Each structure stands twice: as structure tokens, then as C-alpha cells.
């Protein structure tokens, strides 16, 4: 990290008038795709990418299944011959040849229901999109690091360890001036230390927001620019472990296989629990399997922790045979935006996904197709479309968001998002048992109004709580998360009286239970973010506190998890 203001300025490539041409916030697949496309088409254009993680890929975690076409389109133009490179063979080495959709009933029974997905595809039903054969099974961390190196090789300035705090947006001109970086060198009380560095403002002609799910700057921009969502954004929480298994177990699973499972331990028809989501098992690098649990954040059980569901999933007979005796070598957590087409933030007058010279990409916009359980390909595609829009509006930046939206609406992104537009809301409205079958009707259903995820909390307990407590300390340790201990806590409880008089008496402080990193504790009778240095940046607390009483603010750059193969 730079330790003074001049050093920061020296690392930011600027034009003669003190601005970069394009500033991209977030070095994930969407932002890096935009950088690669821009430098391919316009090599002289100055492109700066700022990323809060200490290194490329450190904050990127996903399943992840990747459809090939957008990435191929991007790289075929940018890096001729890329398919023969060692990096490509490493990152894209697993092509899915076995695709299982399992329904788990209880702790032992399992049924492969992939035949139903095939039938749905024959009849052009929504669920027919949930086929992954021929896709890549990838580590998003490694994919991001590779894409970042390509962007650098093409001449983009990619700065890691720089955390953006806010966007400088002029409402009168519908134009952003740039982005402010977070202050550095404050103590826990917010006082300036000798190494204090005031947050730099990076000015730009175009601002691209590609921070991932629930991006801090993105949400501030949505408020400042008065963007609107037709429906609430909905989320799932994903927890994932990379487990080193024996060669025999790995070979039994096979390197080209992915498993998606529904049912136990988060949905048992009739008797409950009744949560949306399911488990995943993917092949990783040699002798490693990725095992995860994804749960809709509208869960109603006040003592529920997605890691408890992960424990149950790992102990199910179908899964256990592949991982029993294995060692967890890496772990992490993140949220997934699932509100779909109606939850995309748009400018009311023009319908643009952004405003003026500001565009919103990938998970920040919510481009996840829940019928496919995929969004990575859409994120990359959105980066391509943003780059095209910038190139076409280079002399009229304030028209960029409108042009970007036109390109998105003409692309496969919009087609996919429209096809799944009612899926998640239907499941919320009717529950998994009725909602999943009803969602087949797709566009015939009305647009359902559903509550925010945090409003779903009740005093009901999770029926399948495992006997042992999940080891959050080990989980956090293998995520390699860290923050400078002396900095102010970036997790804020807005009103401690709500915790004392309402949340704890009614719900028994659920943030203590559901936070995957054990950040929250009761200290001298008061709930506090006692361990902010453990934070994994998943932001679950901000979206699941039943009284909407927690806010996630950006810590100093370089903090957070340090994923390598997630």
C-alpha cells in the first residue's frame, strides 16, 4: 500500500487535464472485461482499475460455472493464441462432462433429478436452462488474477489495495466527477495517526462500477442519482470450502463433474425447513473439491447459520463419501444478488442502468440468471458492452449510460434476465414447494411485490441444527482475512438501543449466529462488532439484521479475505 499522498498520485496514470479517461471500480470479471475490451479497441485510452483487495482475486469467490462464449469473444480479440497458453490451461482446465442435479431427502437418501431438467429443456421451460455440460468449472479467484494480468499487459493501470469510499456525482449535470478513496491512517477512535493519508479523489471522464454484489459505492450512487428498482433486490448467502481429499475420492468424483443439490438440509417439503437454495460440489485442482451451501437470505429462522447447513450437507451420505477425512485448505463467504430483472437499478426517465457517464456492471447491477444459477458470463458480457458504449460516446460521456443500456438490452444479458424475471419472487411469494413449480409459468405470472430479506425473520428455530458448533475461527483462518487492527471498525450498529430493547429480547441477536466470521459478540451486555478484523466482506449482516440496523462501510484498502483458489 502507498503510505503518502504523493505516492498514491504517482501510481495513478493521468491525462494532461488531471483525469483518467476511464475509472473502473472493482477488479472482478466484469470490471476487468471492460478494461481488456477498452485497451484492445482503443490502446491509447487511459484506463485505471482500482481494487480494494490486497491482490487480484483476493475478494473473488463463486461456485463457479462459466459459460464460455463471452470470455472467448473477449480474449479472441485481445490475445490471439490465448487458448494455448499455460494460464488458460490452468484456469480453464475443467470442462464439465457430468452434470448432476440431486434432491436430498433426509440425511441419507438422494435422487438424481437431472432427467427433469432435460425434459424442461425439450419443452422450452425455464428450468431447462439449468444445464452446465460443456461449461467451464473454474476458480473465480484464479480467473480474476489471469484476467487482471491480461489487462495489465494491454496497458491498463490496475491498482490493488485501493478502497473506494464514495462517488462524486453532480446531480445538476448528471455527471460524476470521479471517486473518492477511503482515508488511511486513522486509529480506532477516528483520530489521525502520523501516517494519515487523506482519501484521494480520482477524476475520470467515465466511471464504471463493477464492485460485485451490494457494492458500497454503487449503492451510494444509486441513492445520489435517484435510480430506482421495480422490485427489492434479494440475496442469497453462499459459504464455501475447498477440501483436499484423497486421490481415490477425487477420481471417484471425477474432474469434470459438478453437483447441485436441493432439499435437505434447508428444504424438506411439508415439515420444513423451507428455505431457497442448495448445496454444490465441484471439482477443483487435483485432489481438491469445492463444497458449498447457498441459502436465500429471506430465511425466517432466528438461530440459523448457513454454515450449520453446510455442516449437515457435508455429513449427508451422498456428499460424505467424497470428502470424508479431507482437510479444509481454504474457505470463504459472499452474497449473491438474486432479485433478477426487476431489481436492476435504472434511471427513471431513460431506463439506463446507471446515469450520465456512470455505468453499473455485473453483480453490482444484479445480472445473475437464477434459472441457470449463473452470472459470471453475464458479468463478463456487461464489461464488453460497457467498453463498447464508452468507445461510442468518447466525445459525449453523459450519454454513456444510455448507450450502455441499449447494448445490454440488445444482448444475451437482457434475454436471460427477462426469461428469469419472476423466478425468485415466485419462490419467495409461495415458498419452495409451490413456488418452484409455479415459476415454470414464467412471464405469465404477475410481478409480485415481496418484502426485503431482513423483514422475513421470525422467532422460529432451525429444526436441523447440528450437534456441534461450527468452527468459525478455523473458517476465518483459512480465508486468510486480515485488516489493520488499529483502524476504526468498518461495521456500524446504527442504534444500540434497538439491539438491547428489541433484537436481543425477540430474536436473541441473530447477527452473532449468522455472521460467517464471528465478527459480532455480546460485550458487557451489548452486541458489538467486536472482531472487525475477521470480516470477510460478505455484507450478510447489512442485509439480514432483522431491524436493518447494521451498515457495512469500507475499511482501508488491502484488508479482507485473501482468496487464492476460491
C-alpha positions as a printed NumPy array, in Angstrom:
array([[  0.   ,   0.   ,   0.   ],
       [  1.18 ,   3.56 ,  -0.657],
       [  1.973,   5.449,   2.551],
       [  1.644,   9.029,   1.37 ],
       [ -0.484,  11.127,  -0.913],
       [  2.218,  11.782,  -3.481],
       [  2.891,   8.058,  -3.834],
       [ -0.809,   7.489,  -4.494],
       [ -0.812,  10.154,  -7.196],
       [  2.29 ,   8.707,  -8.796],
       [  0.611,   5.303,  -9.193],
       [ -2.464,   6.721, -10.921],
       [ -1.903,   7.291, -14.618],
       [ -3.425,  10.653, -15.519],
       [ -4.008,  12.689, -18.626],
       [ -2.853,  16.262, -19.049],
       [ -6.05 ,  17.736, -17.594],
       [ -5.78 ,  15.705, -14.365],
       [ -8.278,  12.981, -15.232],
       [ -8.091,   9.386, -16.272],
       [-10.257,   8.627, -19.255],
       [-11.968,   5.64 , -17.646],
       [-12.047,   4.715, -13.966],
       [-13.257,   1.2  , -13.152],
       [-14.148,   0.47 ,  -9.52 ],
       [-13.633,  -3.219,  -8.842],
       [-11.199,  -5.666, -10.424],
       [-13.587,  -8.575, -10.791],
       [-14.506, -10.316, -14.045],
       [-16.909,  -7.529, -15.114],
       [-14.533,  -4.633, -14.49 ],
       [-11.534,  -6.424, -15.964],
       [-13.528,  -7.44 , -19.042],
       [-14.309,  -3.756, -19.588],
       [-10.63 ,  -2.853, -19.181],
       [ -9.472,  -5.579, -21.585],
       [-12.048,  -4.659, -24.22 ],
       [-11.216,  -0.957, -23.952],
       [ -7.461,  -1.453, -24.272],
       [ -7.981,  -3.868, -27.166],
       [-10.176,  -1.497, -29.137],
       [ -8.556,   1.786, -28.052],
       [ -4.96 ,   1.121, -26.929],
       [ -4.276,   4.826, -26.305],
       [ -7.201,   5.242, -23.917],
       [ -6.127,   5.631, -20.293],
       [ -7.905,   3.026, -18.184],
       [ -7.48 ,   2.807, -14.415],
       [ -8.918,  -0.035, -12.318],
       [ -8.997,   0.3  ,  -8.526],
       [ -9.483,  -2.779,  -6.338],
       [ -9.792,  -2.862,  -2.537],
       [ -8.306,  -6.358,  -2.212],
       [ -4.598,  -6.689,  -1.474],
       [ -4.092,  -8.618,  -4.706],
       [ -6.113,  -9.611,  -7.742],
       [ -8.608, -12.361,  -6.962],
       [ -8.382, -11.938,  -3.179],
       [-12.039, -10.924,  -2.868],
       [-13.478, -13.104,  -5.634],
       [-15.424, -16.21 ,  -4.691],
       [-18.105, -18.11 ,  -6.528],
       [-19.283, -21.601,  -7.464],
       [-18.253, -21.221, -10.266],
       [-19.627, -22.44 , -13.55 ],
       [-18.653, -20.278, -16.508],
       [-20.306, -20.283, -19.916],
       [-17.566, -19.905, -22.476],
       [-18.876, -17.552, -25.163],
       [-18.399, -14.085, -23.582],
       [-14.896, -14.904, -22.356],
       [-13.936, -16.416, -25.71 ],
       [-15.304, -13.371, -27.541],
       [-13.292, -11.083, -25.292],
       [ -9.983, -12.94 , -25.45 ],
       [-10.062, -13.975, -29.109],
       [ -9.809, -10.3  , -29.978],
       [ -7.497,  -9.254, -27.137],
       [ -4.983, -12.113, -27.014],
       [ -4.726, -14.163, -30.216],
       [ -3.498, -17.653, -29.39 ],
       [ -4.562, -17.397, -25.747],
       [ -6.042, -20.917, -25.757],
       [ -2.565, -22.458, -25.978],
       [ -1.187, -20.521, -23.017],
       [ -0.292, -22.241, -19.745],
       [ -2.512, -19.784, -17.85 ],
       [ -5.561, -20.663, -19.944],
       [ -4.944, -24.372, -19.452],
       [ -4.633, -23.817, -15.705],
       [ -7.705, -21.595, -15.234],
       [ -9.954, -23.294, -17.8  ],
       [ -8.708, -26.832, -17.351],
       [-12.002, -28.339, -16.196],
       [-14.777, -28.7  , -18.782],
       [-17.974, -30.125, -17.312],
       [-18.882, -33.522, -18.714],
       [-21.081, -34.785, -15.879],
       [-23.884, -32.613, -14.577],
       [-25.881, -33.893, -11.587],
       [-28.952, -32.256, -10.084],
       [-29.657, -34.059,  -6.825],
       [-32.617, -33.959,  -4.476],
       [-31.587, -34.888,  -0.942],
       [-34.224, -36.295,   1.397],
       [-33.105, -36.623,   4.978],
       [-29.547, -37.478,   5.959],
       [-29.123, -40.481,   3.67 ],
       [-31.446, -40.535,   0.666],
       [-30.581, -38.87 ,  -2.635],
       [-32.211, -38.822,  -6.073],
       [-30.746, -37.552,  -9.324],
       [-33.46 , -35.413, -10.96 ],
       [-31.415, -34.281, -13.954],
       [-33.915, -36.071, -16.194],
       [-36.496, -33.438, -15.197],
       [-34.148, -30.672, -16.342],
       [-33.721, -32.429, -19.691],
       [-37.499, -32.657, -20.1  ],
       [-37.841, -28.974, -19.221],
       [-35.307, -28.096, -21.897],
       [-37.176, -30.148, -24.523],
       [-40.371, -28.213, -23.73 ],
       [-38.54 , -24.867, -23.519],
       [-39.389, -24.408, -19.845],
       [-37.292, -22.144, -17.647],
       [-35.662, -24.931, -15.669],
       [-34.228, -26.28 , -18.899],
       [-31.56 , -23.569, -18.676],
       [-30.073, -25.31 , -15.627],
       [-27.72 , -27.471, -17.693],
       [-23.984, -26.97 , -17.303],
       [-22.464, -29.631, -19.555],
       [-19.761, -28.125, -21.746],
       [-19.238, -25.126, -19.447],
       [-16.047, -24.461, -17.543],
       [-15.764, -25.228, -13.838],
       [-13.407, -22.513, -12.593],
       [-11.86 , -20.821,  -9.6  ],
       [-13.114, -17.239,  -9.782],
       [-10.062, -16.086,  -7.84 ],
       [ -7.709, -17.588, -10.43 ],
       [ -9.854, -16.378, -13.344],
       [ -9.734, -12.842, -11.969],
       [ -5.976, -12.9  , -11.434],
       [ -5.474, -14.112, -15.004],
       [ -7.795, -11.501, -16.497],
       [ -6.069,  -8.822, -14.428],
       [ -2.678,  -9.767, -15.849],
       [ -4.086,  -9.617, -19.376],
       [ -5.468,  -6.129, -18.667],
       [ -2.076,  -5.027, -17.347],
       [ -0.263,  -6.486, -20.339],
       [ -2.543,  -4.461, -22.601],
       [ -1.628,  -1.273, -20.739],
       [ -4.432,  -0.803, -18.206],
       [ -3.406,   0.56 , -14.807],
       [ -4.677,  -1.991, -12.271],
       [ -4.202,  -0.783,  -8.684],
       [ -4.827,  -3.221,  -5.841],
       [ -5.193,  -2.165,  -2.213],
       [ -7.173,   0.963,  -3.121],
       [-10.606,   1.093,  -1.456],
       [-13.192,   3.47 ,  -2.927],
       [-15.486,   5.127,  -0.418],
       [-17.797,   7.386,  -2.41 ],
       [-18.659,   8.768,  -5.811],
       [-18.555,  12.492,  -6.53 ],
       [-21.753,  12.967,  -8.51 ],
       [-23.139,  16.277,  -9.778],
       [-26.904,  15.902,  -9.909],
       [-27.36 ,  19.122, -11.858],
       [-25.198,  17.908, -14.748],
       [-25.997,  14.177, -14.359],
       [-22.269,  13.556, -14.411],
       [-19.799,  12.024, -11.988],
       [-16.589,  13.897, -11.38 ],
       [-14.851,  10.834, -10.011],
       [-14.449,   8.606,  -6.974],
       [-13.046,   9.282,  -3.523],
       [-10.738,   6.736,  -1.916],
       [-11.019,   5.966,   1.784],
       [ -8.875,   7.809,   4.329],
       [ -5.965,   5.804,   5.7  ],
       [ -4.016,   6.015,   8.941],
       [ -6.836,   6.609,  11.457],
       [ -6.881,   4.987,  14.874],
       [ -9.87 ,   3.142,  16.332],
       [-11.416,   6.398,  17.563],
       [-11.023,   8.016,  14.149],
       [ -8.101,  10.24 ,  15.121],
       [ -5.336,  10.888,  12.613],
       [ -2.128,   8.958,  13.157],
       [  1.305,  10.144,  11.916],
       [  0.897,   8.089,   8.733],
       [ -2.541,   9.557,   7.926],
       [ -3.346,   9.89 ,   4.215],
       [ -6.499,  11.693,   3.158],
       [ -8.593,   9.803,   0.642],
       [ -7.58 ,  10.83 ,  -2.863],
       [-10.196,  11.839,  -5.442],
       [ -9.582,  10.117,  -8.773],
       [-11.278,  12.109, -11.514],
       [-12.483,  10.479, -14.709],
       [-14.459,  11.078, -17.877],
       [-16.23 ,   7.734, -17.423],
       [-16.89 ,   5.815, -14.194],
       [-17.593,   2.086, -14.339],
       [-18.985,   0.489, -11.167],
       [-18.109,  -3.194, -11.03 ],
       [-17.741,  -3.833,  -7.298],
       [-19.683,  -7.069,  -7.128],
       [-22.729,  -7.815,  -5.012],
       [-24.072,  -4.95 ,  -2.864],
       [-21.231,  -2.621,  -3.826],
       [-20.75 ,   0.25 ,  -1.41 ],
       [-20.033,   2.967,  -3.978],
       [-22.718,   1.554,  -6.265],
       [-25.415,   1.77 ,  -3.601],
       [-24.362,   5.318,  -2.722],
       [-24.538,   6.235,  -6.393],
       [-27.995,   4.661,  -6.749],
       [-29.207,   6.907,  -3.932],
       [-27.494,  10.074,  -5.178],
       [-28.616,   9.596,  -8.776],
       [-32.127,   8.562,  -7.71 ],
       [-32.024,   5.273,  -9.593],
       [-34.993,   3.007,  -8.976],
       [-35.606,  -0.727,  -8.76 ],
       [-39.032,  -2.057,  -9.697],
       [-38.577,  -4.769,  -7.062],
       [-36.395,  -5.16 ,  -3.999],
       [-33.012,  -6.712,  -4.558],
       [-32.984, -10.169,  -2.996],
       [-29.906, -12.056,  -1.906],
       [-28.541, -15.467,  -1.105],
       [-25.613, -16.136,   1.174],
       [-23.008, -18.613,  -0.026],
       [-20.424, -20.32 ,   2.193],
       [-17.783, -22.461,   0.544],
       [-14.849, -24.667,   1.467],
       [-12.053, -26.041,  -0.674],
       [-11.269, -29.501,   0.685],
       [ -8.177, -31.575,  -0.051],
       [ -9.336, -35.162,  -0.457],
       [ -7.589, -38.418,  -1.283],
       [ -6.728, -39.232,  -4.904],
       [ -9.228, -42.11 ,  -4.711],
       [-12.048, -39.789,  -3.608],
       [-11.176, -37.223,  -6.269],
       [-11.077, -39.844,  -9.017],
       [-14.381, -41.25 ,  -7.809],
       [-15.969, -37.805,  -8.094],
       [-14.13 , -37.116, -11.41 ],
       [-12.57 , -33.849, -12.55 ],
       [-15.323, -32.843, -14.985],
       [-18.275, -33.211, -12.641],
       [-20.489, -30.657, -10.921],
       [-23.235, -31.414,  -8.427],
       [-26.068, -29.075,  -7.49 ],
       [-28.307, -30.347,  -4.709],
       [-31.637, -29.162,  -3.361],
       [-33.741, -30.388,  -0.47 ],
       [-32.04 , -31.382,   2.768],
       [-30.792, -29.632,   4.894],
       [-32.591, -26.392,   4.016],
       [-35.811, -27.622,   2.414],
       [-37.941, -30.558,   3.494],
       [-41.369, -30.451,   1.78 ],
       [-44.265, -30.234,   4.188],
       [-42.494, -30.383,   7.54 ],
       [-39.801, -27.773,   6.924],
       [-37.419, -26.121,   6.946],
       [-38.464, -24.194,   3.875],
       [-35.545, -22.194,   2.52 ],
       [-34.459, -21.49 ,  -1.039],
       [-31.062, -22.668,  -2.204],
       [-28.962, -25.792,  -2.036],
       [-25.543, -27.375,  -1.912],
       [-22.785, -27.583,  -4.506],
       [-19.828, -29.878,  -5.083],
       [-17.369, -29.01 ,  -7.859],
       [-14.026, -30.488,  -8.817],
       [-11.128, -28.147,  -8.127],
       [ -7.432, -28.545,  -8.753],
       [ -6.04 , -32.074,  -8.468],
       [ -7.327, -33.822,  -5.321],
       [ -9.41 , -30.821,  -4.219],
       [-13.206, -30.485,  -4.162],
       [-15.177, -27.286,  -3.652],
       [-18.135, -27.837,  -1.343],
       [-20.617, -25.083,  -0.61 ],
       [-24.065, -24.132,   0.608],
       [-26.151, -21.315,  -0.855],
       [-29.183, -20.133,   1.112],
       [-31.742, -17.455,   0.287],
       [-31.286, -14.57 ,   2.722],
       [-35.035, -14.489,   3.325],
       [-34.674, -17.339,   5.826],
       [-37.068, -16.997,   8.746],
       [-35.187, -18.904,  11.448],
       [-33.608, -16.6  ,  14.031],
       [-30.93 , -19.123,  15.049],
       [-29.988, -20.176,  11.515],
       [-26.433, -20.049,  10.255],
       [-25.638, -21.096,   6.646],
       [-22.519, -22.805,   7.979],
       [-24.745, -25.147,  10.017],
       [-26.467, -26.118,   6.779],
       [-23.036, -26.632,   5.192],
       [-22.14 , -28.983,   8.065],
       [-25.301, -31.014,   7.504],
       [-24.715, -31.079,   3.766],
       [-21.154, -32.356,   4.194],
       [-22.42 , -35.103,   6.501],
       [-25.078, -36.316,   4.046],
       [-24.254, -39.802,   2.81 ],
       [-24.093, -38.709,  -0.84 ],
       [-21.517, -35.981,  -0.132],
       [-19.573, -37.501,   2.752],
       [-18.112, -40.348,   0.716],
       [-16.243, -37.834,  -1.445],
       [-14.811, -35.664,   1.361],
       [-14.629, -37.818,   4.498],
       [-11.224, -37.388,   6.105],
       [-10.365, -34.426,   3.895],
       [ -8.724, -31.193,   5.021],
       [-10.254, -27.74 ,   4.525],
       [ -7.489, -25.654,   2.945],
       [ -9.445, -22.529,   2.021],
       [-12.874, -21.126,   2.839],
       [-14.98 , -18.043,   2.308],
       [-18.395, -16.43 ,   2.115],
       [-20.214, -13.962,  -0.117],
       [-23.679, -12.815,  -1.1  ],
       [-25.333, -13.342,  -4.472],
       [-27.834, -10.847,  -5.992],
       [-30.956, -12.77 ,  -6.978],
       [-33.716, -10.218,  -7.456],
       [-33.435, -10.564, -11.218],
       [-34.647,  -8.309, -13.998],
       [-36.977,  -6.154, -11.904],
       [-34.26 ,  -5.477,  -9.304],
       [-31.818,  -3.934, -11.794],
       [-31.341,  -0.26 , -10.788],
       [-32.397,   2.119, -13.536],
       [-32.723,   5.835, -14.109],
       [-36.5  ,   6.523, -14.164],
       [-36.538,   8.891, -17.136],
       [-34.282,   6.995, -19.525],
       [-34.284,   3.455, -18.096],
       [-30.485,   3.477, -18.133],
       [-28.514,   1.115, -15.89 ],
       [-26.523,   3.971, -14.458],
       [-26.747,   7.654, -15.228],
       [-24.774,  10.062, -17.375],
       [-21.173,   8.898, -17.523],
       [-21.632,   6.198, -14.85 ],
       [-22.437,   2.565, -15.731],
       [-23.222,  -0.35 , -13.378],
       [-21.928,  -3.794, -14.315],
       [-22.123,  -7.455, -13.322],
       [-23.242,  -8.392,  -9.826],
       [-23.421,  -4.711,  -8.884],
       [-26.288,  -4.436, -11.365],
       [-27.658,  -7.861, -10.411],
       [-27.033,  -9.716, -13.694],
       [-27.47 , -13.208, -12.222],
       [-29.751, -15.592, -14.115],
       [-31.351, -17.659, -11.363],
       [-32.762, -20.209, -13.809],
       [-29.178, -21.055, -14.717],
       [-27.732, -20.383, -11.253],
       [-25.063, -18.402, -13.136],
       [-23.971, -14.818, -13.533],
       [-20.265, -14.911, -14.351],
       [-20.793, -14.971, -18.118],
       [-23.227, -12.054, -17.88 ],
       [-20.71 , -10.096, -15.8  ],
       [-18.045, -10.509, -18.482],
       [-20.551,  -9.664, -21.214],
       [-21.6  ,  -6.496, -19.365],
       [-17.947,  -5.407, -19.279],
       [-17.749,  -5.864, -23.032],
       [-20.909,  -3.799, -23.565],
       [-19.685,  -1.017, -21.25 ],
       [-16.431,  -0.778, -23.18 ],
       [-18.326,  -0.542, -26.463],
       [-20.546,   2.199, -25.026],
       [-17.539,   4.211, -23.86 ],
       [-15.849,   3.913, -27.242],
       [-19.014,   5.128, -28.961],
       [-19.587,   8.073, -26.603],
       [-15.993,   9.22 , -26.145],
       [-16.984,  12.767, -27.151],
       [-20.244,  12.724, -25.194],
       [-19.652,  10.94 , -21.856],
       [-23.016,  11.914, -20.407],
       [-24.704,   9.648, -22.964],
       [-22.646,   6.606, -21.955],
       [-25.131,   5.02 , -19.539],
       [-27.953,   5.293, -22.066],
       [-25.846,   3.71 , -24.816],
       [-24.582,   1.003, -22.462],
       [-28.164,   0.101, -21.58 ],
       [-29.159,  -0.05 , -25.239],
       [-26.325,  -2.509, -25.85 ],
       [-27.241,  -4.587, -22.798],
       [-30.872,  -4.673, -23.884],
       [-29.801,  -5.929, -27.329],
       [-27.504,  -8.568, -25.838],
       [-27.997, -12.027, -24.397],
       [-27.886, -10.487, -20.9  ],
       [-31.324,  -8.933, -21.261],
       [-32.76 , -12.051, -22.902],
       [-31.631, -14.194, -19.991],
       [-32.678, -11.751, -17.292],
       [-36.158, -11.405, -18.794],
       [-36.556, -15.184, -19.018],
       [-35.98 , -15.47 , -15.241],
       [-37.696, -12.233, -14.269],
       [-40.297, -13.72 , -11.888],
       [-38.445, -16.786, -10.672],
       [-37.035, -15.681,  -7.341],
       [-40.067, -13.579,  -6.411],
       [-42.38 , -16.509,  -7.103],
       [-40.403, -18.726,  -4.752],
       [-40.466, -16.014,  -2.067],
       [-44.194, -15.478,  -2.506],
       [-45.273, -19.125,  -2.389],
       [-42.332, -20.929,  -0.8  ],
       [-40.182, -23.593,  -2.487],
       [-42.869, -26.307,  -2.552],
       [-45.42 , -24.295,  -4.543],
       [-43.148, -21.57 ,  -5.907],
       [-40.709, -23.782,  -7.808],
       [-43.42 , -25.475,  -9.926],
       [-45.327, -22.203, -10.38 ],
       [-42.204, -20.474, -11.649],
       [-42.449, -22.628, -14.781],
       [-45.196, -20.242, -15.899],
       [-42.533, -17.532, -16.064],
       [-43.763, -14.497, -17.952],
       [-47.422, -15.418, -17.493],
       [-47.218, -14.555, -13.803],
       [-47.734, -11.024, -12.484],
       [-44.883,  -9.049, -10.952],
       [-45.029,  -9.98 ,  -7.279],
       [-44.144,  -7.447,  -4.61 ],
       [-42.051,  -9.144,  -1.945],
       [-40.519,  -7.908,   1.28 ],
       [-36.854,  -7.231,   1.917],
       [-34.852, -10.229,   3.083],
       [-34.337,  -8.824,   6.575],
       [-38.082,  -8.498,   7.127],
       [-38.573, -12.276,   6.938],
       [-37.031, -13.054,  10.345],
       [-39.253, -14.782,  12.916],
       [-38.688, -16.398,  16.334],
       [-38.918, -19.872,  14.755],
       [-35.844, -22.095,  15.315],
       [-33.967, -24.028,  12.629],
       [-35.158, -27.61 ,  13.071],
       [-31.969, -29.296,  11.831],
       [-29.39 , -27.538,  13.983],
       [-26.311, -29.821,  14.057],
       [-24.991, -31.158,  17.345],
       [-21.606, -29.433,  17.059],
       [-20.961, -25.697,  16.787],
       [-19.383, -24.658,  13.501],
       [-15.71 , -23.718,  13.908],
       [-15.781, -20.13 ,  12.666],
       [-12.243, -19.414,  13.874],
       [-10.778, -22.063,  11.582],
       [-13.078, -20.957,   8.732],
       [-11.815, -17.382,   9.087],
       [ -8.192, -18.509,   9.405],
       [ -8.22 , -20.435,   6.123],
       [ -9.888, -17.451,   4.43 ],
       [ -6.657, -15.62 ,   5.423],
       [ -8.648, -12.478,   6.224],
       [ -6.939,  -9.577,   7.921],
       [ -7.276,  -5.853,   8.492],
       [ -5.04 ,  -3.325,  10.204],
       [ -6.075,  -3.737,  13.83 ],
       [ -5.734,  -0.052,  14.752],
       [ -8.155,   1.293,  12.137],
       [-11.747,   2.261,  13.025],
       [-14.323,  -0.517,  12.78 ],
       [-15.926,  -0.504,   9.341],
       [-19.043,  -2.204,  10.751],
       [-21.54 ,   0.174,  12.311],
       [-24.533,  -0.581,  14.513],
       [-26.807,   2.407,  13.948],
       [-28.775,   2.287,  17.202],
       [-27.542,   0.131,  20.074],
       [-30.874,   0.601,  21.892],
       [-32.606,  -1.401,  19.144],
       [-30.243,  -4.285,  19.879],
       [-30.912,  -4.08 ,  23.635],
       [-34.661,  -3.496,  23.66 ],
       [-35.892,  -5.26 ,  20.53 ],
       [-33.462,  -7.515,  18.662],
       [-31.882,  -9.4  ,  21.566],
       [-35.132,  -9.934,  23.528],
       [-37.066, -11.093,  20.458],
       [-34.509, -12.798,  18.185],
       [-31.524, -13.441,  20.518],
       [-29.085, -11.325,  18.462],
       [-29.06 , -13.338,  15.183],
       [-26.043, -11.439,  13.795],
       [-23.867, -13.27 ,  16.304],
       [-25.094, -16.568,  14.844],
       [-25.256, -15.914,  11.129],
       [-22.056, -13.888,  10.606],
       [-19.725, -16.454,   8.998],
       [-16.619, -14.851,  10.507],
       [-17.741, -14.43 ,  14.116],
       [-17.46 , -10.643,  13.966],
       [-20.316,  -9.936,  16.388],
       [-20.263, -10.693,  20.111],
       [-22.017,  -9.604,  23.285],
       [-19.547,  -7.474,  25.241],
       [-20.628,  -6.383,  28.732],
       [-24.244,  -6.917,  27.834],
       [-24.064,  -5.053,  24.498],
       [-23.917,  -6.526,  20.985],
       [-20.897,  -5.142,  19.149],
       [-18.839,  -5.824,  16.019],
       [-16.09 ,  -6.921,  18.384],
       [-13.889,  -8.583,  15.761],
       [-13.987,  -6.369,  12.639],
       [-10.586,  -7.656,  11.541],
       [-12.254, -11.057,  10.934],
       [-14.687,  -9.607,   8.369],
       [-14.938, -11.481,   5.066],
       [-16.656,  -8.563,   3.268],
       [-19.717, -10.72 ,   2.515],
       [-22.039,  -7.973,   3.883],
       [-24.592, -10.504,   5.15 ],
       [-25.008,  -8.503,   8.361],
       [-26.073,  -5.404,   6.431],
       [-28.825,  -7.269,   4.573],
       [-30.02 ,  -9.71 ,   7.253],
       [-30.145,  -7.729,  10.501],
       [-33.903,  -8.017,  11.254],
       [-34.117,  -4.307,  12.109],
       [-31.897,  -3.073,   9.258],
       [-29.617,  -1.709,  11.964],
       [-26.134,  -2.55 ,  10.628],
       [-24.139,  -0.747,   7.973],
       [-21.008,  -2.001,   6.229],
       [-18.571,   0.779,   5.42 ],
       [-15.318,   0.376,   3.542],
       [-12.176,  -0.433,   5.532],
       [ -8.718,   0.646,   4.452],
       [ -7.55 ,  -0.852,   1.197],
       [ -5.777,  -4.183,   1.308],
       [ -7.932,  -5.615,   4.085],
       [-10.33 ,  -8.53 ,   3.944],
       [-10.001, -12.11 ,   2.747],
       [ -7.11 , -13.284,   0.6  ],
       [ -8.635, -15.99 ,  -1.544],
       [ -6.327, -17.821,  -3.918],
       [ -8.385, -20.704,  -5.341],
       [-11.994, -19.888,  -4.401]])
